[in-house]
Tab-separated table of N, CA, C and O in Angstrom:
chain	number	residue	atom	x	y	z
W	1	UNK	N	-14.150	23.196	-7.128
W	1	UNK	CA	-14.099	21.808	-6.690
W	1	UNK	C	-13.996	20.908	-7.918
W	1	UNK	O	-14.675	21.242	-8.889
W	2	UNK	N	-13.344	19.963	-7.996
W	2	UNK	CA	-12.630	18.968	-9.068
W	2	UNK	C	-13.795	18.034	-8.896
W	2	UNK	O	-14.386	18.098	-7.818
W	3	UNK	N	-14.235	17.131	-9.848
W	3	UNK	CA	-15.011	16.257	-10.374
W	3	UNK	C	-14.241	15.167	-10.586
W	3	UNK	O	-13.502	15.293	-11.562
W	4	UNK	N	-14.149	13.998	-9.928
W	4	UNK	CA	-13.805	12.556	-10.527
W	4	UNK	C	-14.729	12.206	-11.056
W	4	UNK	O	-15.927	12.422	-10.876
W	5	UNK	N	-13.540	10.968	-12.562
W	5	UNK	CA	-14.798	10.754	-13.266
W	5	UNK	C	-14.079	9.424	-13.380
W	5	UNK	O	-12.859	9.335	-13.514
W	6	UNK	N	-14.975	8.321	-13.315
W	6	UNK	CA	-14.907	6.707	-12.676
W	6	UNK	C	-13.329	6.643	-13.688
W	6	UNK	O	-12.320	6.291	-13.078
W	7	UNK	N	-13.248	6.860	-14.628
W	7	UNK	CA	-11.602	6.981	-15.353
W	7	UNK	C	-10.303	6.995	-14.452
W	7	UNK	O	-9.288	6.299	-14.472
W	8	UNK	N	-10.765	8.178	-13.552
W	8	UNK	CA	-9.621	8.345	-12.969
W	8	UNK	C	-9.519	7.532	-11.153
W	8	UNK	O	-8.475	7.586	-10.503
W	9	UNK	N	-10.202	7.166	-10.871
W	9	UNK	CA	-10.126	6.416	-9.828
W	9	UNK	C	-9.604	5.498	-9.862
W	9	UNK	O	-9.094	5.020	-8.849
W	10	UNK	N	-9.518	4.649	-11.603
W	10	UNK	CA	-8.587	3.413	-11.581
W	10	UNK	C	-7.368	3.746	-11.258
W	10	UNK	O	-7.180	4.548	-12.173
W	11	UNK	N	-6.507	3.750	-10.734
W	11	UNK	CA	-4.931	3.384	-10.735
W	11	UNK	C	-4.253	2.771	-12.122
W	11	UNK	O	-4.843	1.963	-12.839
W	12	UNK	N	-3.142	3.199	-12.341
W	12	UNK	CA	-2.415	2.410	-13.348
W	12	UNK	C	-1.304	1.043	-13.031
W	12	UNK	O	-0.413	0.922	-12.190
W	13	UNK	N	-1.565	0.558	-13.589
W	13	UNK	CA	-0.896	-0.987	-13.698
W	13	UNK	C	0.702	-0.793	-12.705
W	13	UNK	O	1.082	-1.351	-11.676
W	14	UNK	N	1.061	-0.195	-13.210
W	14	UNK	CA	2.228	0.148	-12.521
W	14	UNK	C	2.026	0.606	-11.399
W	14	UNK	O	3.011	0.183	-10.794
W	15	UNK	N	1.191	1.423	-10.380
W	15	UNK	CA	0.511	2.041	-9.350
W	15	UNK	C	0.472	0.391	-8.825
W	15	UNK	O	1.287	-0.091	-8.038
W	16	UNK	N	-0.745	-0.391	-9.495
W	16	UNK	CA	-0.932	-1.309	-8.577
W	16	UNK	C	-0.272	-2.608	-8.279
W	16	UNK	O	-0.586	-3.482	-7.472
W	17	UNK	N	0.991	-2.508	-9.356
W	17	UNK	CA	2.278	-3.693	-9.156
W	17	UNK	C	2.733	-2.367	-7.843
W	17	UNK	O	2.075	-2.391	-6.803
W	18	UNK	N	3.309	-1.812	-7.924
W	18	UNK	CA	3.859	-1.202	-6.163
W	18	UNK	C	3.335	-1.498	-4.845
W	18	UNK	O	3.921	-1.938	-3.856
W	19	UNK	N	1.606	-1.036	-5.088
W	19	UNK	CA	1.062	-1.689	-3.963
W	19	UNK	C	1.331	-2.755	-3.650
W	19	UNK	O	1.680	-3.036	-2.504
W	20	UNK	N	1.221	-3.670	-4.687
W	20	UNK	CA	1.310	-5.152	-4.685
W	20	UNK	C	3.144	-5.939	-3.849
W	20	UNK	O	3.472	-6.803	-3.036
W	21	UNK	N	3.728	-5.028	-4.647
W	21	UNK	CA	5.219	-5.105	-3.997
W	21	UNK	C	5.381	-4.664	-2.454
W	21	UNK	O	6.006	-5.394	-1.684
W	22	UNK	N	4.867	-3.586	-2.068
W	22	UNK	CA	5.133	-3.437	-0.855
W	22	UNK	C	4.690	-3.694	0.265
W	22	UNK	O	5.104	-3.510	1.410
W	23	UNK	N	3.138	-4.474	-0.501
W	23	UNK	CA	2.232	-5.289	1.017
W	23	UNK	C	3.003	-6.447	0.702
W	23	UNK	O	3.272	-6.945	1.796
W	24	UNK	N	3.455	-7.075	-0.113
W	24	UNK	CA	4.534	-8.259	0.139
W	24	UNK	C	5.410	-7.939	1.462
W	24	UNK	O	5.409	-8.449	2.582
W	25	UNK	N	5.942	-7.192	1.047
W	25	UNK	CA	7.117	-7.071	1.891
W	25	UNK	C	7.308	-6.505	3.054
W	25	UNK	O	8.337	-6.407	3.723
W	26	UNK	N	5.832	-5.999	3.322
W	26	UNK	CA	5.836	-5.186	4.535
W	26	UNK	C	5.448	-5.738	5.296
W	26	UNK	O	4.376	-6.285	5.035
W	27	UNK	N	6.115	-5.993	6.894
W	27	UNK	CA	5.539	-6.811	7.994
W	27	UNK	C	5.557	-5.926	8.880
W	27	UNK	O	5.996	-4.777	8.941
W	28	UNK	N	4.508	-7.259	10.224
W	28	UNK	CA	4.953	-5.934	11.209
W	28	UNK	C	5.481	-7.145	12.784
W	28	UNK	O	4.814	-8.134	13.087
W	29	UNK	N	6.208	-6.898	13.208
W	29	UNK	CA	6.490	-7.685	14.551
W	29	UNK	C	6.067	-6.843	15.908
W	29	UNK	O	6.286	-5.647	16.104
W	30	UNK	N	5.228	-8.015	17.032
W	30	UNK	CA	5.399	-7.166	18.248
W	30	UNK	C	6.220	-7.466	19.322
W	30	UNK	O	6.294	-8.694	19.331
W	31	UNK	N	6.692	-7.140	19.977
W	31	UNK	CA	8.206	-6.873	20.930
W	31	UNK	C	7.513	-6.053	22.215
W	31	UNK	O	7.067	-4.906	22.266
W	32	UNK	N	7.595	-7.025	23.158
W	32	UNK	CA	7.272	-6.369	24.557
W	32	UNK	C	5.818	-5.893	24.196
W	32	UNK	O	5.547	-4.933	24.919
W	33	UNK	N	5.163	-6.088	23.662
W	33	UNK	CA	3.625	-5.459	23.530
W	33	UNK	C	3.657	-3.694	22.531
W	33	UNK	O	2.830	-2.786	22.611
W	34	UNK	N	4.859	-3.757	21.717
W	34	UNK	CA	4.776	-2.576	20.858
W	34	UNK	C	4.929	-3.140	19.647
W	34	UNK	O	5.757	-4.044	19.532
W	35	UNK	N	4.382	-2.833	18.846
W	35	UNK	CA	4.450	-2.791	17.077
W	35	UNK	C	5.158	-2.562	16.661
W	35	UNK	O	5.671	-1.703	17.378
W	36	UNK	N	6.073	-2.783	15.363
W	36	UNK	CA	7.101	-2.350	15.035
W	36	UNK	C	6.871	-2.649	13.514
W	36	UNK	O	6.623	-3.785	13.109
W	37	UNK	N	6.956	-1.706	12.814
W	37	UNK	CA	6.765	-2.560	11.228
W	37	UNK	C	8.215	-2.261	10.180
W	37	UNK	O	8.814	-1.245	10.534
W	38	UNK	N	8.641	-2.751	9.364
W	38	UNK	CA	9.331	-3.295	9.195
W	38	UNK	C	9.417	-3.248	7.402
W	38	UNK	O	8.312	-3.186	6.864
W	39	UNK	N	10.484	-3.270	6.577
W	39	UNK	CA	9.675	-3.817	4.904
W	39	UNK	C	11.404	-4.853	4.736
W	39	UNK	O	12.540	-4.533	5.086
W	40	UNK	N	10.857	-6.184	4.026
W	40	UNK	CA	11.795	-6.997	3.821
W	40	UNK	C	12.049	-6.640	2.366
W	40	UNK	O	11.202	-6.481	1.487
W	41	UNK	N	13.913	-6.502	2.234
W	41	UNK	CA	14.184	-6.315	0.294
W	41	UNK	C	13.978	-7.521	-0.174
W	41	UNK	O	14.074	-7.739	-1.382
């Protein structure tokens, strides 16, 4: 069994500009009572 050590739980800068990019852009619309999600370029 592997050991995290608080080091590696951070994410790297670049990791968290992506996140950051794709909850921008990601929506979600509902239509007739269904979800639909969606990512705007």
């Amino acid at each position: 069994m592997k050991y995290f050590t608080r080091e590696e739980l951070n994410p790297s800068e670049a990791t968290l500009n992506l996140i950051r990019q794709l909850a921008h852009t990601y929506r979600v619309i509902d239509i007739n009572n269904k979800k639909t999600s969606y990512c705007l370029n």
